[in-house]
CSV table of C-alpha atoms in Angstrom, one decimal:
chain,number,residue,atom,x,y,z
A,1,MET,CA,15.6,0.9,7.7
A,2,GLU,CA,11.4,-0.5,8.5
A,3,TYR,CA,9.3,0.1,10.9
A,4,LYS,CA,10.0,-1.3,14.9
A,5,PHE,CA,6.3,-1.2,15.2
A,6,PRO,CA,4.3,-4.3,13.0
A,7,PRO,CA,2.3,-1.7,11.1
A,8,PHE,CA,-0.3,-5.3,10.7
A,9,LEU,CA,-0.6,-5.1,14.9
A,10,THR,CA,-3.1,-2.0,15.3
A,11,THR,CA,-5.3,-4.0,12.6
A,12,VAL,CA,-5.3,-6.7,14.5
A,13,LEU,CA,-6.0,-5.5,17.4
A,14,THR,CA,-9.2,-3.2,16.4
A,15,ASN,CA,-10.5,-6.3,14.7
A,16,LEU,CA,-10.3,-8.5,18.1
A,17,LEU,CA,-12.1,-5.6,20.1
A,18,LYS,CA,-14.9,-5.5,16.5
A,19,ARG,CA,-17.3,-8.1,15.9
A,20,LYS,CA,-17.2,-11.0,14.2
A,21,SER,CA,-16.7,-10.5,9.8
A,22,THR,CA,-18.4,-13.5,9.8
A,23,ARG,CA,-22.0,-14.8,10.2
A,24,PRO,CA,-22.4,-18.7,12.5
A,25,TYR,CA,-23.8,-19.8,9.1
A,26,PRO,CA,-26.6,-22.1,9.6
A,27,TYR,CA,-28.1,-20.6,11.7
A,28,GLN,CA,-28.1,-16.5,10.9
A,29,LYS,CA,-28.9,-16.9,7.2
A,30,ARG,CA,-28.6,-13.4,4.6
A,31,ALA,CA,-31.1,-13.1,2.9
A,32,PRO,CA,-30.7,-13.5,-0.7
A,33,TYR,CA,-30.6,-10.7,-3.0
A,34,PRO,CA,-33.3,-10.3,-5.8
A,35,GLU,CA,-32.1,-10.4,-8.8
A,36,VAL,CA,-29.7,-13.9,-7.7
A,37,ARG,CA,-30.1,-16.6,-10.4
A,38,GLY,CA,-30.4,-19.8,-8.1
A,39,ILE,CA,-32.5,-23.0,-8.5
A,40,LEU,CA,-34.7,-23.2,-12.1
A,41,LYS,CA,-38.3,-23.7,-11.4
A,42,ASN,CA,-41.3,-24.0,-14.4
A,43,GLN,CA,-44.5,-22.9,-14.0
A,44,VAL,CA,-45.4,-26.6,-16.0
A,45,GLU,CA,-49.1,-25.0,-16.9
A,46,LYS,CA,-48.3,-22.0,-18.6
A,47,CYS,CA,-44.8,-24.0,-20.3
A,48,ILE,CA,-45.8,-24.7,-24.4
A,49,PHE,CA,-43.0,-27.1,-25.0
A,50,CYS,CA,-41.4,-25.3,-28.0
A,51,GLY,CA,-38.2,-26.8,-26.4
A,52,SER,CA,-36.8,-23.2,-26.8
A,53,CYS,CA,-34.6,-23.6,-23.0
A,54,SER,CA,-33.3,-26.9,-24.2
A,55,LEU,CA,-31.9,-25.8,-27.4
A,56,LYS,CA,-30.5,-23.2,-25.6
A,57,CYS,CA,-29.0,-24.9,-23.0
A,58,PRO,CA,-25.0,-25.6,-22.8
A,59,ALA,CA,-25.4,-27.7,-19.9
A,60,ASN,CA,-27.7,-30.2,-21.6
A,61,CYS,CA,-29.5,-30.4,-18.4
A,62,ILE,CA,-33.4,-29.6,-19.6
A,63,GLU,CA,-34.9,-32.3,-22.1
A,64,ILE,CA,-38.2,-32.2,-23.6
A,65,ASN,CA,-41.1,-34.4,-25.2
A,66,LYS,CA,-44.1,-33.0,-26.8
A,67,GLN,CA,-45.6,-35.3,-27.6
A,68,GLU,CA,-46.1,-36.6,-23.9
A,69,GLY,CA,-45.9,-32.8,-22.7
A,70,THR,CA,-43.4,-33.7,-19.8
A,71,TRP,CA,-40.5,-31.0,-18.9
A,72,GLN,CA,-37.1,-32.6,-17.3
A,73,TYR,CA,-34.5,-31.0,-15.6
A,74,LYS,CA,-31.5,-32.2,-13.5
A,75,PRO,CA,-29.8,-29.7,-11.2
A,76,TYR,CA,-26.9,-31.7,-11.0
A,77,LEU,CA,-25.9,-30.4,-14.7
A,78,CYS,CA,-26.9,-27.0,-14.1
A,79,ILE,CA,-25.1,-24.0,-14.4
A,80,LEU,CA,-27.2,-21.4,-13.7
A,81,CYS,CA,-26.6,-19.3,-16.4
A,82,GLY,CA,-29.9,-17.7,-17.3
A,83,ASN,CA,-30.3,-18.6,-21.6
A,84,CYS,CA,-33.0,-20.5,-21.1
A,85,GLU,CA,-35.1,-17.8,-18.3
A,86,ALA,CA,-33.6,-15.5,-21.7
A,87,ALA,CA,-35.2,-18.0,-24.3
A,88,CYS,CA,-38.4,-18.7,-23.0
A,89,PRO,CA,-41.6,-17.1,-25.5
A,90,VAL,CA,-43.9,-17.2,-22.4
A,91,LYS,CA,-42.1,-16.5,-18.9
A,92,CYS,CA,-42.7,-19.7,-17.4
A,93,LEU,CA,-39.5,-20.5,-16.4
A,94,THR,CA,-37.5,-18.1,-13.1
A,95,HIS,CA,-34.6,-18.7,-11.4
A,96,THR,CA,-35.7,-18.5,-8.1
A,97,THR,CA,-33.1,-17.3,-5.1
A,98,ASP,CA,-32.6,-20.2,-3.5
A,99,PHE,CA,-29.1,-21.5,-4.3
A,100,PRO,CA,-28.4,-25.6,-5.6
A,101,LEU,CA,-27.5,-27.5,-1.9
A,102,PRO,CA,-25.3,-30.3,-2.4
A,103,CYS,CA,-26.3,-33.5,-2.0
A,104,LEU,CA,-25.9,-36.9,-1.9
A,105,GLU,CA,-27.6,-38.6,-5.0
A,106,LYS,CA,-28.2,-37.1,-8.5
A,107,LYS,CA,-32.0,-36.3,-8.6
A,108,GLU,CA,-34.6,-35.2,-11.9
A,109,ILE,CA,-36.8,-33.1,-12.1
A,110,LEU,CA,-39.8,-34.5,-13.8
A,111,LEU,CA,-42.9,-32.0,-14.9
A,112,LYS,CA,-46.0,-33.3,-16.2
A,113,GLY,CA,-48.1,-31.0,-18.4
A,114,THR,CA,-51.4,-30.3,-21.3
A,115,PRO,CA,-49.3,-29.3,-24.6
A,116,PRO,CA,-50.9,-27.1,-27.0
A,117,LYS,CA,-53.1,-28.5,-29.6
A,118,ARG,CA,-51.7,-28.4,-33.1
A,119,LYS,CA,-54.0,-26.6,-35.5
A,120,GLN,CA,-54.7,-29.9,-37.9
A,121,ASP,CA,-56.2,-31.9,-34.6
A,122,LYS,CA,-58.1,-28.8,-33.7
A,123,LYS,CA,-59.7,-29.6,-37.2
B,1,MET,CA,28.1,-30.2,-3.8
B,2,PRO,CA,26.7,-32.6,-5.9
B,3,LYS,CA,24.0,-30.6,-7.7
B,4,THR,CA,19.9,-32.7,-6.6
B,5,ILE,CA,17.5,-32.0,-8.1
B,6,ILE,CA,14.5,-31.5,-6.3
B,7,PRO,CA,10.5,-31.5,-7.4
B,8,PHE,CA,8.6,-29.0,-6.3
B,9,GLY,CA,4.9,-29.5,-7.0
B,10,PRO,CA,2.1,-30.7,-8.1
B,11,GLN,CA,1.3,-31.1,-4.9
B,12,HIS,CA,2.6,-28.2,-2.9
B,13,PRO,CA,0.7,-25.8,0.6
B,14,VAL,CA,1.3,-23.0,-1.7
B,15,LEU,CA,0.2,-24.2,-4.9
B,16,PRO,CA,-3.8,-23.2,-5.6
B,17,GLU,CA,-3.2,-25.1,-8.8
B,18,PRO,CA,-1.1,-28.5,-9.9
B,19,LEU,CA,2.2,-27.2,-11.3
B,20,HIS,CA,5.4,-28.6,-11.6
B,21,PHE,CA,9.0,-28.1,-11.3
B,22,SER,CA,11.8,-29.0,-11.5
B,23,LEU,CA,14.6,-27.9,-9.9
B,24,THR,CA,18.6,-28.8,-9.7
B,25,VAL,CA,20.3,-27.0,-6.7
B,26,GLU,CA,23.3,-26.8,-5.4
B,27,ASP,CA,24.6,-25.4,-2.1
B,28,GLU,CA,20.7,-24.0,-1.9
B,29,ILE,CA,20.5,-22.3,-4.9
B,30,VAL,CA,18.3,-23.1,-7.8
B,31,GLN,CA,20.4,-23.4,-10.8
B,32,GLU,CA,17.7,-24.8,-13.4
B,33,ALA,CA,13.9,-24.7,-13.1
B,34,ILE,CA,12.6,-27.1,-16.1
B,35,PRO,CA,8.1,-26.7,-15.9
B,36,GLY,CA,6.2,-29.0,-16.8
B,37,PHE,CA,2.0,-29.5,-17.0
B,38,GLY,CA,-1.1,-30.9,-18.3
B,39,TYR,CA,-2.1,-32.0,-14.7
B,40,VAL,CA,-5.2,-30.3,-15.5
B,41,HIS,CA,-6.2,-30.4,-19.6
B,42,ARG,CA,-9.7,-30.2,-20.0
B,43,GLY,CA,-10.3,-30.0,-24.0
B,44,LEU,CA,-11.9,-26.9,-24.0
B,45,GLU,CA,-10.8,-25.6,-27.2
B,46,LYS,CA,-11.8,-28.6,-29.1
B,47,LEU,CA,-15.6,-27.3,-27.5
B,48,CYS,CA,-15.4,-25.3,-30.3
B,49,GLU,CA,-16.5,-28.2,-33.0
B,50,ILE,CA,-19.8,-29.6,-30.5
B,51,LYS,CA,-20.6,-26.9,-29.2
B,52,ASP,CA,-22.8,-23.7,-31.1
B,53,ILE,CA,-21.2,-19.9,-31.5
B,54,HIS,CA,-23.5,-18.9,-28.8
B,55,LYS,CA,-23.6,-21.9,-26.1
B,56,MET,CA,-19.4,-20.6,-26.3
B,57,ILE,CA,-19.4,-18.3,-24.3
B,58,GLN,CA,-20.4,-20.2,-21.3
B,59,VAL,CA,-17.7,-23.1,-22.2
B,60,VAL,CA,-14.7,-20.0,-22.7
B,61,GLU,CA,-15.9,-18.2,-19.1
B,62,ARG,CA,-15.1,-21.2,-17.4
B,63,VAL,CA,-11.7,-21.7,-19.3
B,64,CYS,CA,-10.0,-19.7,-16.1
B,65,GLY,CA,-12.8,-19.0,-12.6
B,66,ILE,CA,-11.0,-15.8,-11.5
B,67,CYS,CA,-11.3,-13.6,-14.3
B,68,SER,CA,-14.4,-15.5,-16.8
B,69,LYS,CA,-15.8,-12.9,-17.4
B,70,ILE,CA,-13.0,-11.2,-19.0
B,71,HIS,CA,-12.1,-14.4,-21.0
B,72,ALA,CA,-16.0,-14.0,-22.0
B,73,LEU,CA,-15.3,-10.4,-23.4
B,74,CYS,CA,-12.5,-11.2,-25.3
B,75,TYR,CA,-14.8,-14.1,-27.4
B,76,CYS,CA,-17.5,-12.3,-27.7
B,77,GLU,CA,-15.7,-9.1,-29.1
B,78,GLY,CA,-13.3,-10.9,-31.6
B,79,ILE,CA,-16.7,-12.6,-32.8
B,80,GLU,CA,-18.5,-9.4,-32.7
B,81,GLN,CA,-15.4,-8.0,-35.2
B,82,MET,CA,-15.7,-11.1,-37.3
B,83,MET,CA,-19.4,-10.1,-38.1
B,84,GLY,CA,-19.9,-6.7,-37.8
B,85,VAL,CA,-21.7,-6.9,-35.6
B,86,GLU,CA,-21.6,-2.9,-33.4
B,87,VAL,CA,-22.5,-3.2,-29.6
B,88,PRO,CA,-24.9,-0.1,-28.1
B,89,PRO,CA,-22.5,2.2,-26.1
B,90,ARG,CA,-24.3,1.3,-23.0
B,91,ALA,CA,-23.3,-2.7,-23.2
B,92,LYS,CA,-19.5,-1.7,-23.7
B,93,TYR,CA,-18.9,0.3,-20.3
B,94,LEU,CA,-21.7,-2.0,-18.3
B,95,ARG,CA,-19.1,-4.8,-20.3
B,96,THR,CA,-16.4,-2.5,-18.7
B,97,ILE,CA,-17.4,-2.3,-15.3
B,98,TRP,CA,-18.1,-5.4,-15.0
B,99,SER,CA,-14.9,-6.8,-16.4
B,100,GLU,CA,-12.5,-4.2,-14.0
B,101,LEU,CA,-14.8,-5.7,-10.8
B,102,HIS,CA,-13.1,-8.9,-12.0
B,103,ARG,CA,-9.9,-7.7,-11.7
B,104,MET,CA,-10.1,-6.1,-8.5
B,105,HIS,CA,-11.2,-9.1,-6.9
B,106,SER,CA,-9.0,-11.9,-9.0
B,107,HIS,CA,-6.0,-9.0,-7.5
B,108,LEU,CA,-7.1,-9.0,-3.6
B,109,LEU,CA,-7.1,-12.9,-4.2
B,110,TRP,CA,-3.9,-12.8,-5.1
B,111,LEU,CA,-2.6,-10.5,-2.7
B,112,GLY,CA,-3.8,-13.0,-0.1
B,113,LEU,CA,-2.6,-15.6,-1.5
B,114,PHE,CA,1.2,-14.2,-1.9
B,115,ALA,CA,1.1,-13.1,1.5
B,116,ASP,CA,-0.3,-16.9,3.3
B,117,SER,CA,2.9,-18.2,0.5
B,118,PHE,CA,5.1,-16.5,2.9
B,119,GLY,CA,2.9,-17.0,6.3
B,120,PHE,CA,1.5,-14.2,7.3
B,121,GLU,CA,-2.5,-15.8,7.9
B,122,SER,CA,-3.9,-13.2,8.8
B,123,LEU,CA,-3.2,-10.3,6.5
B,124,PHE,CA,-4.2,-13.1,3.6
B,125,TYR,CA,-8.1,-13.6,5.4
B,126,HIS,CA,-7.8,-9.6,5.8
B,127,PHE,CA,-7.7,-9.1,1.4
B,128,TRP,CA,-10.5,-12.4,1.5
B,129,ARG,CA,-12.8,-9.9,3.5
B,130,ILE,CA,-12.2,-7.2,1.3
B,131,ARG,CA,-12.8,-9.1,-2.3
B,132,GLU,CA,-16.3,-10.4,-0.3
B,133,LYS,CA,-17.4,-6.9,-0.6
B,134,ILE,CA,-16.6,-7.1,-4.6
B,135,LEU,CA,-18.5,-10.3,-5.1
B,136,ASP,CA,-21.6,-9.3,-3.1
B,137,ILE,CA,-21.7,-6.5,-6.0
B,138,ASN,CA,-21.0,-9.7,-8.7
B,139,GLU,CA,-23.6,-11.4,-6.8
B,140,LYS,CA,-26.6,-8.4,-6.6
B,141,THR,CA,-26.0,-6.9,-10.1
B,142,ALA,CA,-25.2,-10.4,-12.2
B,143,GLY,CA,-26.6,-12.8,-10.7
B,144,ASN,CA,-24.0,-14.8,-9.8
B,145,ARG,CA,-21.1,-14.7,-7.9
B,146,ILE,CA,-17.8,-15.2,-9.5
B,147,ILE,CA,-18.9,-16.5,-13.1
B,148,VAL,CA,-21.1,-14.0,-13.7
B,149,SER,CA,-23.0,-15.2,-16.8
B,150,VAL,CA,-24.0,-11.6,-18.2
B,151,ASN,CA,-21.9,-11.9,-22.3
B,152,ILE,CA,-24.1,-12.8,-24.8
B,153,LEU,CA,-22.8,-11.5,-28.6
B,154,GLY,CA,-24.5,-8.0,-29.3
B,155,GLY,CA,-24.5,-6.9,-25.6
B,156,VAL,CA,-25.5,-8.1,-22.0
B,157,LYS,CA,-27.8,-9.9,-20.4
B,158,ARG,CA,-28.4,-7.6,-17.0
B,159,ASP,CA,-28.7,-3.9,-16.1
B,160,LEU,CA,-27.5,-1.7,-13.7
B,161,SER,CA,-30.0,0.6,-12.1
B,162,THR,CA,-29.6,4.0,-10.8
B,163,GLU,CA,-29.8,2.4,-7.4
B,164,ASP,CA,-27.5,-0.4,-8.2
B,165,GLN,CA,-24.8,2.7,-9.6
B,166,LYS,CA,-25.6,4.2,-6.1
B,167,TRP,CA,-24.6,1.4,-4.1
B,168,ILE,CA,-21.0,0.2,-6.4
B,169,LEU,CA,-20.6,3.5,-5.2
B,170,ALA,CA,-20.9,3.6,-1.8
B,171,GLU,CA,-19.4,0.0,-2.0
B,172,LEU,CA,-16.3,1.0,-3.8
B,173,LYS,CA,-15.5,4.2,-1.4
B,174,GLU,CA,-15.9,1.6,1.6
B,175,ILE,CA,-13.5,-1.0,-0.1
B,176,GLU,CA,-10.8,1.9,-0.9
B,177,ASN,CA,-10.6,2.5,2.6
B,178,LYS,CA,-9.9,-0.7,3.5
B,179,LEU,CA,-7.4,-1.1,2.1
B,180,GLU,CA,-5.9,1.9,2.1
B,181,GLU,CA,-5.8,0.8,5.8
B,182,VAL,CA,-3.3,-2.2,5.0
B,183,LYS,CA,-0.7,-0.2,2.5
B,184,ASP,CA,1.3,0.1,5.4
B,185,THR,CA,1.3,-3.4,6.2
B,186,LEU,CA,1.9,-3.8,2.6
B,187,PHE,CA,4.9,-1.5,2.0
B,188,LYS,CA,6.5,-0.7,5.2
B,189,ASP,CA,6.0,-4.0,6.9
B,190,TYR,CA,9.8,-5.8,7.9
B,191,THR,CA,9.0,-9.9,6.9
B,192,ILE,CA,7.4,-8.6,4.0
B,193,SER,CA,10.4,-6.9,2.7
B,194,LYS,CA,12.6,-9.4,3.5
B,195,ARG,CA,10.6,-12.1,2.0
B,196,THR,CA,9.8,-10.2,-1.1
B,197,LYS,CA,12.5,-7.7,-2.1
B,198,GLY,CA,15.2,-8.5,-4.2
B,199,LYS,CA,13.7,-11.9,-4.9
B,200,GLY,CA,13.0,-13.0,-8.2
B,201,ILE,CA,14.3,-10.2,-11.0
B,202,LEU,CA,13.4,-10.5,-14.0
B,203,SER,CA,15.1,-6.6,-15.7
B,204,ALA,CA,13.0,-4.9,-18.4
B,205,GLU,CA,15.2,-6.2,-21.7
B,206,GLU,CA,14.4,-10.4,-20.2
B,207,ALA,CA,10.6,-9.8,-20.3
B,208,LEU,CA,10.2,-8.5,-23.1
B,209,TYR,CA,12.8,-11.1,-24.7
B,210,LEU,CA,11.3,-13.7,-22.8
B,211,GLY,CA,7.4,-12.1,-23.6
B,212,ALA,CA,6.7,-11.4,-20.5
B,213,VAL,CA,3.0,-9.5,-20.3
B,214,GLY,CA,0.7,-8.3,-17.9
B,215,PRO,CA,1.9,-7.5,-14.2
B,216,VAL,CA,5.7,-9.0,-14.2
B,217,LEU,CA,5.9,-6.9,-17.6
B,218,ARG,CA,4.8,-3.6,-15.7
B,219,ALA,CA,6.6,-4.5,-12.5
B,220,SER,CA,9.8,-4.3,-15.0
B,221,GLY,CA,9.2,-0.7,-15.9
B,222,VAL,CA,7.7,-1.9,-19.6
B,223,ALA,CA,4.8,0.0,-20.1
B,224,GLN,CA,2.3,-1.8,-21.8
B,225,ASP,CA,-1.5,-2.8,-20.9
B,226,CYS,CA,-3.2,-4.4,-23.7
B,227,ARG,CA,-6.4,-1.4,-22.8
B,228,GLN,CA,-4.5,0.5,-24.4
B,229,LEU,CA,-5.9,-1.2,-27.5
B,230,GLN,CA,-9.5,0.4,-26.9
B,231,TYR,CA,-11.7,-3.0,-26.4
B,232,ALA,CA,-14.9,-2.4,-25.1
B,233,ALA,CA,-15.6,1.1,-23.4
B,234,PHE,CA,-12.1,1.7,-22.4
B,235,SER,CA,-10.8,4.3,-25.6
B,236,GLU,CA,-13.8,6.8,-23.3
B,237,LEU,CA,-11.9,6.7,-20.5
B,238,ASP,CA,-8.8,7.9,-19.2
B,239,PHE,CA,-5.8,5.7,-17.7
B,240,GLU,CA,-2.3,5.4,-17.9
B,241,PRO,CA,-0.5,1.6,-16.7
B,242,VAL,CA,0.4,1.1,-14.0
B,243,ILE,CA,4.9,0.7,-14.1
B,244,ALA,CA,7.0,-0.4,-11.4
B,245,GLN,CA,11.5,0.4,-12.0
B,246,GLU,CA,12.6,-3.3,-9.5
B,247,GLY,CA,11.0,-5.9,-11.2
B,248,ASP,CA,11.2,-8.1,-8.3
B,249,SER,CA,8.3,-10.1,-6.0
B,250,PHE,CA,8.4,-6.6,-4.0
B,251,ALA,CA,7.6,-5.2,-7.4
B,252,ARG,CA,4.6,-7.0,-8.7
B,253,MET,CA,2.7,-6.8,-5.5
B,254,GLN,CA,3.3,-3.4,-5.9
B,255,VAL,CA,1.9,-3.2,-9.4
B,256,ARG,CA,-0.8,-4.9,-8.7
B,257,TYR,CA,-1.7,-3.2,-5.4
B,258,PHE,CA,-2.3,0.1,-7.6
B,259,GLU,CA,-4.4,-1.8,-10.2
B,260,LEU,CA,-7.1,-2.0,-8.3
B,261,PHE,CA,-6.8,2.1,-6.8
B,262,GLN,CA,-7.0,2.2,-11.0
B,263,SER,CA,-9.8,0.0,-11.4
B,264,ILE,CA,-11.8,1.6,-8.6
B,265,ASP,CA,-10.9,5.3,-11.3
B,266,LEU,CA,-12.1,3.2,-13.5
B,267,ILE,CA,-15.7,2.1,-12.3
B,268,ARG,CA,-15.6,5.4,-11.2
B,269,GLN,CA,-14.8,7.5,-14.2
B,270,ALA,CA,-17.3,4.7,-16.5
B,271,LEU,CA,-20.6,5.0,-14.0
B,272,SER,CA,-20.2,8.8,-14.5
B,273,LYS,CA,-20.4,8.5,-18.6
B,274,ILE,CA,-22.2,5.4,-18.8
B,275,PRO,CA,-24.8,6.3,-22.4
B,276,GLU,CA,-28.5,5.4,-22.0
B,277,GLY,CA,-29.8,3.6,-24.5
B,278,PRO,CA,-30.2,-0.1,-25.1
B,279,ILE,CA,-28.1,-3.0,-23.9
B,280,SER,CA,-28.3,-5.3,-26.7
B,281,VAL,CA,-28.7,-6.3,-30.2
B,282,LYS,CA,-30.3,-9.3,-31.9
B,283,VAL,CA,-27.5,-10.8,-33.4
B,284,LYS,CA,-28.0,-12.7,-36.9
B,285,GLY,CA,-25.8,-15.1,-38.8
B,286,TYR,CA,-22.7,-16.3,-38.8
B,287,PRO,CA,-19.1,-15.8,-38.7
B,288,GLU,CA,-16.9,-16.4,-41.4
B,289,GLY,CA,-12.5,-15.9,-41.6
B,290,GLU,CA,-10.1,-15.5,-39.3
B,291,ASN,CA,-9.5,-12.9,-36.4
B,292,VAL,CA,-7.8,-12.5,-33.3
B,293,PHE,CA,-7.9,-10.8,-30.6
B,294,ARG,CA,-6.4,-9.7,-27.2
B,295,VAL,CA,-7.6,-8.3,-23.9
B,296,GLU,CA,-6.4,-7.7,-21.1
B,297,GLN,CA,-7.0,-9.5,-17.8
B,298,PRO,CA,-5.5,-9.6,-14.7
B,299,ARG,CA,-3.1,-11.7,-15.4
B,300,GLY,CA,-2.3,-10.4,-18.5
B,301,GLU,CA,-3.0,-10.7,-22.2
B,302,VAL,CA,-5.2,-13.2,-23.1
B,303,PHE,CA,-5.0,-13.9,-26.8
B,304,TYR,CA,-7.9,-16.0,-29.3
B,305,TYR,CA,-7.6,-16.9,-31.8
B,306,PHE,CA,-11.1,-17.5,-34.1
B,307,LYS,CA,-11.4,-19.4,-37.2
B,308,ALA,CA,-14.7,-20.0,-39.0
B,309,ASN,CA,-16.5,-20.9,-42.0
B,310,GLY,CA,-19.9,-19.4,-41.9
B,311,SER,CA,-21.6,-22.4,-39.9
B,312,LYS,CA,-22.8,-22.4,-36.0
B,313,PHE,CA,-19.6,-24.0,-35.0
B,314,LEU,CA,-16.3,-22.7,-34.8
B,315,ASP,CA,-13.8,-24.5,-37.0
B,316,ARG,CA,-11.1,-23.6,-34.2
B,317,LEU,CA,-10.6,-21.6,-31.2
B,318,ARG,CA,-7.1,-20.8,-29.8
B,319,ILE,CA,-6.9,-19.8,-26.4
B,320,ARG,CA,-3.7,-18.1,-24.9
B,321,THR,CA,-3.8,-17.4,-21.9
B,322,PRO,CA,-1.0,-15.2,-20.0
B,323,THR,CA,0.4,-17.6,-17.2
B,324,PHE,CA,1.5,-19.4,-20.7
B,325,ALA,CA,3.3,-16.3,-21.8
B,326,ASN,CA,4.5,-16.0,-18.2
B,327,VAL,CA,6.3,-18.8,-17.7
B,328,PRO,CA,9.7,-18.9,-19.6
B,329,ALA,CA,10.0,-15.7,-17.6
B,330,LEU,CA,9.5,-17.5,-14.0
B,331,ALA,CA,12.1,-20.5,-15.3
B,332,LYS,CA,15.2,-17.0,-15.8
B,333,MET,CA,13.3,-15.9,-12.4
B,334,LEU,CA,14.1,-19.1,-10.5
B,335,THR,CA,17.5,-19.7,-11.6
B,336,GLY,CA,20.0,-18.0,-8.3
B,337,ILE,CA,17.8,-18.2,-5.9
B,338,GLU,CA,17.8,-20.3,-2.3
B,339,LEU,CA,15.4,-23.0,-2.2
B,340,ALA,CA,13.1,-21.6,0.6
B,341,ASP,CA,12.3,-18.0,-1.4
B,342,VAL,CA,10.6,-20.4,-4.6
B,343,PRO,CA,7.0,-19.7,-3.9
B,344,VAL,CA,7.2,-16.8,-3.0
B,345,VAL,CA,8.5,-16.1,-6.6
B,346,ILE,CA,6.0,-18.5,-8.3
B,347,LEU,CA,3.2,-17.0,-6.7
B,348,SER,CA,4.3,-13.7,-7.4
B,349,ILE,CA,3.2,-14.2,-11.2
B,350,ASP,CA,0.2,-15.5,-10.0
B,351,PRO,CA,0.1,-18.6,-11.7
B,352,CYS,CA,-3.3,-19.7,-12.8
B,353,ILE,CA,-2.4,-23.2,-14.3
B,354,SER,CA,-6.1,-24.5,-15.2
B,355,CYS,CA,-6.4,-21.5,-17.6
B,356,THR,CA,-3.1,-22.0,-18.8
B,357,GLU,CA,-4.1,-25.9,-19.7
B,358,ARG,CA,-7.8,-24.9,-20.8
């Protein structure tokens, strides 16, 4: 009724002769695609501390203090959705192509910049 | 022979997720199967009260890891229908392309797990190697590999360039060739037909009566596919639901295998017809009223109910996933089979438990 010769055997034998389909990972890495969303980077000198990114973040991983000019990011909460990048009015937020590595402790990134002066302060 | 009750799960080598069955067994033949749920409940529906309608997209994507894009598609189209937002045609096509890519990688994942359930390890890795190509397409075009996060209310976030489209078509050609290679193994291998043919039979009447959906229903000979409801760009694409007549585990495998080719065909059609234009429109205001939206997931029909009150939070969001609809049919299939066939039959409905418990 069925094959006497197992049909997968030819695939198995050709796979034996071919080179490996996996990479020896930590020694040989594939170059990331340029469109990949990796760790979030903030060019804090461009940042105006408007709070759009923290408002749009579904995981609440960004906290902003406008008075002190601080931008705090919790990479272990970030889900790499790209909403903050799209919401940023001055385009200072970018996702790099490096993906977040596993870590033993929760590290937070705290960046300090100079918030723009308000109109009444200028006067 | 006295009856014995054997617990199956929640931890079992073939189950990727915790699902419990109390099997009443007499002479190694299952007499009754009672399902038990509730090991991975996360309360995602309740989150709609504290996350606004835009942030909820990322929450519904996490209902199911494998068909995340299709959950987001259903949610976005449902809300857009309530608000009367007209999505640009290019965005509709892009949504269709990514949702078909998700269907393909879900089916390949399942075919691998199914091969593993009857101990065919090398076929399992072979399917997952093919799946890797689709994950690479997702990574290059959408930014992430599985939870692609491309949907927004009013369109999509990313566009496909002409080079990307050409690259996708070339990759699809290669995937199609690789799938053709395993066709003989799937349909003519002695072990596979011995372990799957005639196991867990569900007739068309039983499938309709018990409310089965998706490939389980189509494998029983009922040509029903939610893509015929013509959401996204499916109204402009030409396809017929894939069906099989036998209603056993082998037929369910057959339906999913041929749906891979159907998805490849749909992606090709969508890429050849994709219009130029914007990929999103700005959505202003908040929804009001009630709505129901259904789309076809890899596992079957997913049902969303929305109740909104005009504020930025939804009043109620109800999600019914395909595995929930297929469990009564599964309990029926399990009665009358041998205990050794239970893992194969449970895997044959493609159970997604965290999806079911949300």
